[in-house]
Coordinates of C-alpha atoms and ligand atoms in Angstrom, one line a residue:
M1 CA -23.8 -9.4 11.3
L2 CA -20.3 -8.3 12.3
R3 CA -19.5 -4.6 12.3
G4 CA -16.2 -2.8 11.7
R5 CA -15.1 0.2 9.7
G6 CA -15.6 0.3 6.0
V7 CA -12.4 1.6 4.4
S8 CA -12.9 0.6 0.8
S9 CA -16.2 0.7 -0.8
G10 CA -18.2 -1.9 -2.7
R11 CA -20.2 -5.0 -1.8
V12 CA -19.2 -8.6 -2.5
A13 CA -19.9 -12.1 -1.3
A14 CA -17.5 -15.0 -1.3
P15 CA -16.3 -17.8 1.1
V16 CA -13.8 -16.9 3.8
V17 CA -10.2 -17.9 3.7
H18 CA -7.9 -17.0 6.6
L19 CA -4.4 -15.4 6.1
A20 CA -2.1 -18.4 6.8
P21 CA 0.0 -17.9 10.0
P22 CA 3.8 -18.0 9.8
L23 CA 5.3 -21.5 10.0
P24 CA 7.0 -22.2 13.3
E25 CA 10.6 -23.3 13.1
P26 CA 10.5 -27.2 13.0
D27 CA 11.7 -28.8 16.2
P28 CA 15.4 -29.7 16.0
D29 CA 15.2 -32.4 18.6
T30 CA 12.8 -34.8 16.9
L31 CA 15.0 -37.6 15.5
V32 CA 13.7 -39.9 12.7
P33 CA 14.8 -43.6 13.3
P34 CA 16.8 -45.1 10.5
A35 CA 13.9 -47.3 9.4
D36 CA 11.7 -44.3 8.6
R37 CA 14.3 -42.1 6.9
D38 CA 13.4 -43.3 3.4
S39 CA 9.8 -42.0 3.7
E40 CA 11.0 -38.6 5.1
V41 CA 13.4 -38.4 2.1
S42 CA 10.6 -39.0 -0.4
A43 CA 8.4 -36.5 1.4
I44 CA 11.0 -33.8 0.6
E45 CA 11.4 -35.0 -3.0
W46 CA 7.6 -35.1 -3.6
A47 CA 7.1 -31.7 -1.9
A48 CA 9.8 -30.1 -4.0
V49 CA 8.3 -31.4 -7.2
A50 CA 4.7 -30.4 -6.2
V51 CA 5.9 -26.8 -5.3
A52 CA 7.8 -26.5 -8.6
D53 CA 4.7 -27.6 -10.4
Q54 CA 2.4 -25.2 -8.5
L55 CA 4.7 -22.3 -9.2
R56 CA 4.9 -23.1 -12.8
S57 CA 1.2 -23.0 -13.3
R58 CA 0.9 -19.8 -11.2
T59 CA 3.7 -18.1 -13.1
A60 CA 2.0 -18.8 -16.4
Q61 CA -1.1 -16.9 -15.1
A62 CA 0.8 -14.0 -13.3
T63 CA 2.0 -10.7 -14.7
G64 CA 4.6 -8.1 -13.8
E65 CA 6.0 -8.0 -10.4
T66 CA 4.1 -11.1 -9.2
K67 CA 5.3 -13.1 -12.2
A68 CA 9.0 -12.2 -11.4
I69 CA 8.6 -13.2 -7.7
L70 CA 7.0 -16.5 -8.6
D71 CA 9.5 -17.2 -11.3
A72 CA 12.5 -16.7 -8.9
S73 CA 10.9 -19.1 -6.4
R74 CA 10.2 -21.7 -9.1
L75 CA 13.8 -21.8 -10.2
L76 CA 14.9 -22.3 -6.6
A77 CA 12.3 -25.0 -5.9
S78 CA 13.6 -26.9 -9.0
D79 CA 17.2 -26.6 -7.8
P80 CA 18.5 -30.2 -7.2
E81 CA 21.1 -29.0 -4.8
L82 CA 18.5 -27.8 -2.3
V83 CA 16.7 -31.2 -2.3
S84 CA 19.9 -33.3 -2.2
E85 CA 21.4 -31.3 0.8
A86 CA 18.1 -31.6 2.7
T87 CA 17.8 -35.4 2.0
A88 CA 21.4 -35.9 3.1
L89 CA 20.5 -34.2 6.5
V90 CA 17.7 -36.8 6.9
R91 CA 19.9 -39.7 6.1
S92 CA 23.0 -38.7 8.1
K93 CA 21.5 -36.9 11.1
G94 CA 17.9 -38.2 11.3
R95 CA 16.3 -34.8 10.9
T96 CA 12.6 -34.7 10.0
A97 CA 11.8 -33.7 6.5
A98 CA 10.6 -30.2 7.6
R99 CA 13.6 -29.6 9.8
A100 CA 16.0 -30.8 7.1
V101 CA 14.6 -28.3 4.6
W102 CA 14.7 -25.6 7.2
E103 CA 18.4 -26.2 8.1
T104 CA 19.4 -26.4 4.4
A105 CA 17.7 -23.1 3.8
V106 CA 19.5 -21.4 6.8
V107 CA 22.9 -22.4 5.2
H108 CA 22.0 -20.9 1.9
E109 CA 20.7 -17.8 3.6
K110 CA 24.0 -17.3 5.4
A111 CA 26.0 -17.8 2.3
L112 CA 23.9 -15.2 0.4
A113 CA 24.0 -12.7 3.4
A114 CA 27.8 -13.0 3.3
L115 CA 27.9 -12.2 -0.4
G116 CA 25.7 -9.0 0.3
G117 CA 24.4 -6.7 -2.4
R118 CA 22.0 -8.2 -5.0
M119 CA 22.7 -11.7 -3.8
A120 CA 21.4 -10.9 -0.3
E121 CA 18.1 -9.9 -1.9
R122 CA 17.6 -13.6 -2.8
I123 CA 17.3 -14.5 0.9
A124 CA 13.6 -13.6 0.7
D125 CA 13.3 -16.1 -2.3
I126 CA 15.0 -18.9 -0.4
R127 CA 12.6 -18.3 2.6
D128 CA 9.6 -18.3 0.2
V129 CA 10.6 -21.7 -1.2
R130 CA 11.5 -23.1 2.2
D131 CA 8.1 -22.3 3.5
R132 CA 6.3 -23.6 0.4
I133 CA 8.2 -27.0 0.6
I134 CA 7.6 -27.2 4.4
A135 CA 3.9 -26.3 4.1
E136 CA 3.6 -29.0 1.4
I137 CA 5.3 -31.6 3.7
L138 CA 3.2 -30.6 6.7
E139 CA 0.0 -30.3 4.5
V140 CA -0.7 -26.8 5.8
D141 CA -1.3 -23.5 3.9
M142 CA 1.7 -21.5 2.8
P143 CA 2.1 -18.5 5.1
G144 CA 0.6 -15.3 3.8
V145 CA -2.2 -14.7 1.3
P146 CA -3.4 -18.2 0.3
E147 CA -3.4 -19.1 -3.3
R148 CA -6.9 -20.3 -4.5
D149 CA -8.5 -20.9 -7.8
D150 CA -11.9 -19.5 -6.8
P151 CA -12.8 -16.0 -5.4
F152 CA -12.5 -15.6 -1.7
V153 CA -12.7 -13.1 1.1
L154 CA -9.5 -12.8 3.0
V155 CA -9.7 -12.6 6.8
A156 CA -6.6 -11.6 8.9
A157 CA -5.6 -9.9 12.1
D158 CA -3.8 -7.5 9.7
L159 CA -1.9 -7.6 6.5
A160 CA 1.9 -6.9 6.3
P161 CA 3.0 -4.8 3.3
A162 CA 4.6 -7.8 1.7
D163 CA 1.3 -9.8 1.9
T164 CA -0.5 -7.1 0.0
A165 CA 2.0 -7.2 -2.8
L166 CA 0.5 -10.6 -3.9
L167 CA -3.1 -9.5 -3.7
A168 CA -3.1 -8.0 -7.2
G169 CA -3.9 -10.5 -9.8
G170 CA -5.0 -13.1 -7.2
R171 CA -8.6 -14.4 -6.4
C172 CA -9.1 -12.3 -3.3
V173 CA -12.3 -10.2 -3.7
A174 CA -12.5 -8.4 -0.4
L175 CA -10.6 -8.0 2.9
V176 CA -11.8 -8.2 6.5
T177 CA -9.3 -7.4 9.3
V178 CA -9.3 -7.2 13.0
Q179 CA -6.9 -4.3 13.2
G180 CA -6.1 -1.5 10.9
G181 CA -7.5 2.0 10.5
P182 CA -9.0 3.8 7.5
T183 CA -5.6 5.1 6.3
S184 CA -3.5 2.1 7.0
H185 CA -1.6 0.7 4.0
T186 CA -4.1 -2.2 4.0
A187 CA -6.9 0.2 3.4
I188 CA -5.0 2.2 0.8
I189 CA -4.0 -1.0 -1.1
A190 CA -7.6 -2.3 -0.9
R191 CA -8.8 1.0 -2.4
S192 CA -6.3 1.0 -5.1
L193 CA -7.1 -2.5 -6.1
G194 CA -10.8 -1.9 -5.9
L195 CA -11.3 -4.5 -3.2
P196 CA -14.1 -3.8 -0.7
A197 CA -12.5 -3.8 2.8
V198 CA -13.8 -3.6 6.4
V199 CA -11.3 -3.2 9.2
G200 CA -11.6 -3.3 13.0
V201 CA -13.8 -6.4 13.0
A202 CA -13.1 -7.8 16.4
D203 CA -14.5 -11.3 15.8
A204 CA -13.4 -11.7 12.2
Q205 CA -11.1 -14.6 12.9
A206 CA -13.8 -16.6 14.5
I207 CA -15.6 -17.0 11.1
P208 CA -14.9 -20.5 10.0
V209 CA -13.0 -21.1 6.8
G210 CA -15.4 -21.6 3.8
T211 CA -18.3 -19.7 5.3
M212 CA -20.0 -17.4 2.8
V213 CA -19.9 -13.8 3.9
L214 CA -21.2 -10.5 2.4
V215 CA -18.7 -7.7 2.8
D216 CA -20.0 -4.2 2.6
G217 CA -17.1 -1.7 2.5
D218 CA -19.5 1.3 2.6
R219 CA -21.5 0.3 5.7
G220 CA -18.6 -1.5 7.4
T221 CA -20.4 -4.7 7.8
V222 CA -19.7 -8.4 7.3
E223 CA -22.8 -10.5 7.0
V224 CA -22.2 -14.1 7.8
A225 CA -24.0 -16.8 5.8
P226 CA -26.3 -14.3 4.0
A227 CA -29.5 -15.3 2.1
E228 CA -29.1 -16.1 -1.6
S229 CA -31.2 -13.1 -2.4
R230 CA -28.7 -10.8 -0.6
I231 CA -25.8 -12.3 -2.6
A232 CA -27.6 -11.7 -5.8
E233 CA -28.4 -8.1 -4.8
A234 CA -24.6 -7.5 -4.1
R235 CA -23.7 -8.9 -7.5
A236 CA -26.2 -6.5 -9.2
S237 CA -24.9 -3.4 -7.3
A238 CA -21.2 -3.9 -8.3
N239 CA -21.0 -1.0 -10.7
T240 CA -18.7 2.1 -10.7
V241 CA -19.4 5.6 -11.8
G242 CA -17.7 6.7 -15.0
F243 CA -15.6 9.8 -15.6
D244 CA -15.1 11.8 -18.8
G245 CA -11.6 13.0 -17.9
V246 CA -12.4 16.7 -17.0
G247 CA -13.0 17.6 -13.4
A248 CA -15.1 20.7 -13.0
L249 CA -17.7 22.4 -10.9
S250 CA -21.1 23.4 -12.3
D251 CA -19.9 26.9 -13.0
G252 CA -17.1 25.6 -15.2
H253 CA -14.4 26.1 -12.5
R254 CA -11.7 23.4 -13.2
I255 CA -10.6 21.1 -10.4
P256 CA -8.2 18.5 -11.9
L257 CA -9.0 15.0 -10.7
L258 CA -5.9 12.9 -10.4
A259 CA -5.1 9.3 -9.3
N260 CA -3.0 7.9 -6.5
V261 CA -0.9 5.0 -7.8
G262 CA 1.8 2.7 -6.4
G263 CA 3.2 1.3 -9.7
A264 CA 2.7 0.6 -13.4
A265 CA -0.3 -1.6 -13.0
D266 CA -2.2 1.1 -11.0
A267 CA -1.2 3.7 -13.4
K268 CA -2.6 1.8 -16.4
A269 CA -5.9 1.3 -14.5
A270 CA -5.8 5.1 -13.6
A271 CA -5.4 6.0 -17.2
S272 CA -8.3 3.8 -18.3
A273 CA -10.4 5.4 -15.7
H274 CA -9.6 8.8 -17.5
A275 CA -7.6 10.2 -14.5
E276 CA -6.2 13.6 -15.6
G277 CA -2.8 12.6 -14.3
V278 CA -1.2 11.2 -11.2
G279 CA -1.4 13.3 -8.0
L280 CA 0.5 10.9 -5.9
F281 CA 2.9 8.1 -7.0
R282 CA 3.9 6.3 -3.8
T283 CA 7.3 5.1 -5.0
E284 CA 7.9 3.1 -1.8
F285 CA 5.1 0.7 -3.0
C286 CA 7.5 -0.5 -5.8
F287 CA 10.0 -1.7 -3.2
L288 CA 8.1 -3.0 -0.2
D289 CA 9.6 -6.4 -0.2
R290 CA 13.3 -5.4 -0.9
A291 CA 16.1 -6.2 1.6
E292 CA 18.5 -4.0 -0.3
A293 CA 18.1 -0.6 -1.9
P294 CA 17.0 -0.9 -5.6
S295 CA 19.7 0.2 -8.1
V296 CA 19.3 3.4 -10.1
D297 CA 18.5 1.3 -13.2
E298 CA 15.8 -0.7 -11.5
Q299 CA 14.3 2.5 -10.2
V300 CA 14.3 4.1 -13.7
T301 CA 12.4 1.0 -15.1
A302 CA 9.8 1.2 -12.3
Y303 CA 9.2 4.9 -12.7
R304 CA 9.0 4.8 -16.4
G305 CA 6.3 2.2 -16.0
V306 CA 4.1 4.8 -14.3
L307 CA 5.2 7.9 -16.5
S308 CA 4.5 6.0 -19.7
A309 CA 0.8 5.7 -18.8
F310 CA 0.5 9.5 -18.8
P311 CA 2.2 11.1 -21.8
G312 CA 1.8 14.9 -21.7
R313 CA 0.1 14.7 -18.4
K314 CA 1.1 15.6 -14.9
V315 CA 2.6 12.9 -12.6
V316 CA 3.5 13.9 -9.2
V317 CA 6.2 11.5 -7.9
R318 CA 6.7 11.3 -4.1
T319 CA 10.2 10.4 -3.0
L320 CA 10.4 7.2 -0.8
D321 CA 8.0 7.5 2.2
A322 CA 9.6 4.6 4.0
G323 CA 8.7 4.1 7.7
S324 CA 5.9 3.8 10.1
D325 CA 3.2 1.7 8.5
K326 CA 5.3 1.2 5.3
P327 CA 8.8 0.2 6.6
L328 CA 11.4 -0.6 4.0
P329 CA 14.0 -2.9 5.3
F330 CA 16.8 -1.2 3.4
A331 CA 15.9 2.3 4.6
N332 CA 14.5 2.0 8.2
S333 CA 16.0 0.8 11.4
D334 CA 13.6 -1.4 13.3
S335 CA 14.7 -0.2 16.7
E336 CA 12.5 2.9 17.0
D337 CA 10.0 3.1 19.8
N338 CA 7.7 5.4 17.9
P339 CA 8.2 4.8 14.1
A340 CA 5.4 7.2 13.2
L341 CA 7.4 9.9 14.9
G342 CA 10.8 8.6 13.9
V343 CA 13.1 8.7 10.9
R344 CA 10.6 8.3 8.1
G345 CA 9.9 10.0 4.8
L346 CA 12.3 12.8 4.0
R347 CA 14.0 12.4 7.3
I348 CA 15.7 9.2 6.1
A349 CA 17.9 11.6 4.0
R350 CA 19.5 12.8 7.2
R351 CA 21.2 9.4 7.6
R352 CA 21.2 8.2 4.0
P353 CA 21.5 11.2 1.7
Q354 CA 22.7 8.9 -1.1
L355 CA 19.4 7.0 -1.1
L356 CA 17.5 10.3 -1.9
D357 CA 20.1 11.5 -4.4
D358 CA 20.0 8.2 -6.2
Q359 CA 16.3 8.3 -6.4
L360 CA 16.4 11.9 -7.8
V361 CA 18.8 10.8 -10.4
A362 CA 16.6 7.9 -11.4
L363 CA 13.6 10.1 -11.6
A364 CA 15.4 12.7 -13.8
R365 CA 16.4 9.9 -16.1
A366 CA 12.9 8.4 -16.2
A367 CA 11.4 11.9 -16.8
A368 CA 13.9 12.5 -19.7
A369 CA 12.9 9.2 -21.3
E370 CA 9.1 9.7 -21.1
A371 CA 6.7 12.4 -22.1
A372 CA 4.9 12.9 -18.7
E373 CA 5.2 16.2 -16.9
V374 CA 7.0 15.1 -13.9
E375 CA 6.8 16.9 -10.6
V376 CA 8.6 15.7 -7.4
M377 CA 7.6 16.1 -3.8
A378 CA 8.9 15.0 -0.4
P379 CA 6.9 13.3 2.3
M380 CA 7.0 14.2 6.0
V381 CA 8.3 17.7 6.0
A382 CA 8.2 19.7 9.2
T383 CA 10.5 22.7 8.6
V384 CA 11.2 25.3 5.9
D385 CA 14.9 24.3 5.9
E386 CA 14.0 20.7 5.1
A387 CA 11.8 21.9 2.2
G388 CA 14.5 24.3 1.0
D389 CA 17.2 21.6 1.1
F390 CA 14.9 19.1 -0.8
A391 CA 14.1 21.7 -3.5
E392 CA 17.8 22.4 -4.0
R393 CA 18.7 18.7 -4.4
C394 CA 15.8 18.2 -6.8
R395 CA 16.9 21.2 -8.9
S396 CA 20.5 20.1 -9.0
A397 CA 19.3 16.7 -10.2
G398 CA 17.5 18.5 -13.1
L399 CA 13.9 18.2 -11.7
D400 CA 12.4 21.6 -11.9
R401 CA 8.9 21.4 -10.5
V402 CA 9.3 20.7 -6.8
G403 CA 6.8 20.4 -3.9
I404 CA 6.2 19.0 -0.5
M405 CA 3.5 17.2 1.3
I406 CA 1.8 18.9 4.0
E407 CA 1.4 16.1 6.6
T408 CA 2.6 17.7 9.8
P409 CA 0.8 20.5 11.7
S410 CA 4.1 22.3 11.6
A411 CA 4.1 22.3 7.8
A412 CA 0.5 23.5 7.7
L413 CA 1.3 26.5 10.1
L414 CA 4.4 27.4 8.0
A415 CA 2.7 27.1 4.6
A416 CA 3.3 30.7 3.7
E417 CA 7.1 30.4 4.3
L418 CA 7.1 27.0 2.6
F419 CA 5.6 28.5 -0.6
E420 CA 8.7 30.7 -0.8
V421 CA 10.9 27.7 -1.4
V422 CA 8.6 25.2 -3.4
D423 CA 6.3 25.4 -6.4
F424 CA 3.3 23.5 -5.0
V425 CA 2.0 21.6 -1.9
S426 CA -0.1 18.5 -1.5
L427 CA -2.1 17.8 1.6
G428 CA -1.5 14.3 3.0
T429 CA -4.6 14.4 5.0
N430 CA -4.1 10.8 6.3
D431 CA -1.0 11.8 8.2
L432 CA -2.1 15.3 8.8
A433 CA -5.1 13.9 10.7
Q434 CA -2.8 11.3 12.6
Y435 CA -0.4 14.0 13.7
T436 CA -2.9 16.7 14.5
M437 CA -5.1 14.4 16.5
A438 CA -2.2 12.5 18.0
A439 CA -4.1 9.3 17.0
D440 CA -2.3 6.4 15.3
R441 CA -3.8 5.9 11.9
L442 CA -3.5 2.1 12.2
L443 CA -5.7 1.9 15.4
S444 CA -9.3 1.2 14.5
D445 CA -10.2 2.2 18.1
L446 CA -9.1 5.7 17.3
G447 CA -10.9 6.0 14.0
D448 CA -13.2 8.7 15.3
L449 CA -10.2 10.9 16.1
N450 CA -8.3 10.0 13.0
D451 CA -10.9 11.8 10.8
P452 CA -10.2 14.6 8.3
W453 CA -13.5 16.1 9.3
Q454 CA -12.1 16.9 12.7
P455 CA -12.4 20.8 12.9
A456 CA -8.7 21.1 13.9
V457 CA -7.7 19.3 10.7
L458 CA -10.0 21.4 8.6
R459 CA -8.7 24.5 10.1
L460 CA -5.1 23.6 9.3
I461 CA -6.2 22.8 5.7
A462 CA -7.8 26.3 5.5
A463 CA -4.6 27.9 6.6
V464 CA -2.8 26.1 3.8
G465 CA -5.5 27.0 1.2
A466 CA -5.2 30.7 2.3
A467 CA -1.4 30.6 2.0
G468 CA -1.6 29.0 -1.5
R469 CA -4.1 31.6 -2.7
A470 CA -1.8 34.4 -1.4
A471 CA 1.2 32.9 -3.1
G472 CA -0.7 32.0 -6.3
K473 CA 0.5 28.4 -6.1
P474 CA -1.3 25.1 -6.3
V475 CA -2.6 23.2 -3.2
G476 CA -3.5 19.6 -3.9
V477 CA -5.0 16.9 -1.7
C478 CA -3.6 13.4 -2.1
G479 CA -4.8 11.9 1.2
E480 CA -7.9 9.7 1.3
A481 CA -10.1 12.7 2.1
G482 CA -9.8 13.8 -1.5
G483 CA -11.8 10.7 -2.6
D484 CA -14.7 11.4 -0.4
P485 CA -17.5 12.9 -2.3
A486 CA -18.9 14.6 0.7
L487 CA -15.6 16.2 1.8
A488 CA -14.3 17.1 -1.6
P489 CA -16.5 20.2 -1.9
V490 CA -15.4 21.4 1.5
L491 CA -11.7 21.0 0.6
I492 CA -12.3 23.1 -2.5
G493 CA -14.1 25.7 -0.5
L494 CA -11.0 25.8 1.8
G495 CA -8.7 26.7 -1.2
V496 CA -7.7 23.3 -2.6
T497 CA -7.0 23.4 -6.3
S498 CA -6.8 19.7 -7.3
L499 CA -7.8 16.3 -5.8
S500 CA -5.9 13.1 -6.1
M501 CA -7.5 9.7 -5.1
A502 CA -7.8 6.0 -5.8
S503 CA -8.9 5.7 -9.5
R504 CA -12.2 4.1 -8.7
S505 CA -13.3 7.0 -6.5
I506 CA -12.8 9.6 -9.3
G507 CA -16.2 9.0 -11.0
R508 CA -18.2 9.5 -7.8
V509 CA -16.2 12.7 -6.8
A510 CA -16.5 14.1 -10.3
A511 CA -20.3 13.5 -10.3
R512 CA -20.7 15.3 -7.0
L513 CA -18.6 18.3 -8.0
Q514 CA -20.5 18.8 -11.3
E515 CA -23.6 19.5 -9.1
L516 CA -21.9 22.4 -7.2
S517 CA -20.5 25.9 -7.8
V518 CA -17.5 27.6 -6.3
A519 CA -19.9 29.5 -4.1
D520 CA -21.5 26.3 -2.9
C521 CA -18.1 24.9 -2.0
R522 CA -17.2 28.0 0.0
R523 CA -20.5 27.9 1.8
A524 CA -19.9 24.3 2.8
A525 CA -16.4 25.0 3.9
E526 CA -17.4 27.9 6.1
A527 CA -20.2 25.8 7.7
A528 CA -17.8 22.8 8.3
I529 CA -14.9 24.9 9.7
S530 CA -17.1 26.6 12.3
A531 CA -18.3 23.2 13.7
I532 CA -16.8 22.0 17.0
S533 CA -16.8 18.2 16.2
A534 CA -16.3 16.0 13.2
G535 CA -19.9 14.9 13.2
A536 CA -21.1 18.5 13.4
A537 CA -18.8 19.5 10.5
R538 CA -20.2 16.7 8.3
A539 CA -23.8 17.7 9.2
A540 CA -23.1 21.4 8.7
A541 CA -21.5 20.9 5.3
S542 CA -24.4 18.6 4.2
S543 CA -27.0 21.0 5.3
A544 CA -25.2 24.0 3.7
L545 CA -25.3 22.1 0.4
D546 CA -28.5 20.1 0.4
G547 CA -30.5 21.9 3.2
G548 CA -30.1 18.8 5.4
Ligands
PEP601 C1 -1.2 11.0 3.5 O1 -0.5 10.9 4.6 O2 -2.3 11.5 3.4 C2 -0.7 10.5 2.3 C3 -1.2 10.7 1.1 O3 0.5 9.7 2.4 P1 0.4 8.1 2.9 O4 -1.0 7.7 3.0 O5 1.1 7.4 1.8 O6 1.2 8.2 4.2
MG602 MG1 1.5 10.3 4.5

């Protein structure tokens, strides 16, 4: 039994597959003697055909973004120029098959980079095809999330944002990583896809490929080679709690329960789970693998995909939160020593105001074309001036309902003044915990500090709740804390007026809230906030509600 930290609930059993490591650059000094060159040439030709075939069948099964990515790669793999240039390098220079493909790709990448703009974006496609063909030649797995026909548990040191883009629609049924904290993007994506996940499992990579494991995302355990009866039990317990679409306490007090989404597919799933709207649309998730900023038109299409799932309902769109654990190559510089404390979120507009203004124009167009009630908010706000400037930009773009996320202790302490310039706030408890406790949210070693139950975090939330009540304005929570059925009542008692979470958490939170009144929530909040540790706060809230 291996232990880590459960970050996405559910239990599932399947054989292990490891995230394939990046392919090393093939050695330029190995020369193929003339007599062997024919077989190297045919290795390239066969590999290109095999890759095009694989991509053709995968494209046929895929949908949406994944389909588009695969389709672009398939076209390139079938490009006769790529193959003929690589085979020429084998014949004329004696390069190995793998090296010849690599060098051919480099020439194409340079040409595309020189063209810039949309063409430069195709560099990622060239690299993808290059790696697929080389992996086929060397008979190793393609780097990244392996493609399999049967369900598997993915084991990795950690996942890059681009790896996670291909998880949707694949056969991966659970994630186990060595690194990563409860609020890392890996954890967030696992929750949004409903994949059980355990992070911080030190020995995960020692589990041999093909070994059956039972991943328990609630307990944070990975059982290696479990008994058949345990596997059958896990299959039987794979059920979620339903939601009727109206979040309320037992006394009828309404608490809208909204969904966190990262794109159109999530939004559709959220609508089918009866979410009352979207409390956090993480727009950066639409563009994680982009080298160049998306055009306004592309953005309009991506945003409409989400808005169209919620006609007449609230959709809170967050402007790009690029940086830190979600770097976007077109928005962030990679030279920062402390990216979590660097130019991320709204701060990017200091250097690149056009990026924000383009996004607001795209949002206004998407909002005009759809029937959702669009609200816009900015991530990583620390000062009242930043919030005021953001609100002005939004309003001049024609977006009327403007808010900010409260993710820094500074914003929490200035909540009263912030309410003078914005219409609502939403507590990003993942970052608020990270910055309050000075504990990197990606480090599983610091998971105990990076905990929204920490009294210092709860007290900041209380300050924001009080400011919201005084201003008569809404205070949402869209950090992962909102999806915890034990913490949700405490948040409401502290003055939170709506909760937004991964869709699959909504049923369980709704069921818990239906058992409690406003008075119960206040009692739980008072008990938790007077505690001196996270553990004591949990225990105090639980005994205030259930007597122990
Ligand atoms: C948060 O910080 O709580 C939040 C919701 O934003 P993200 O997790 O995307 O940083
Ligand atoms: Mg955040």
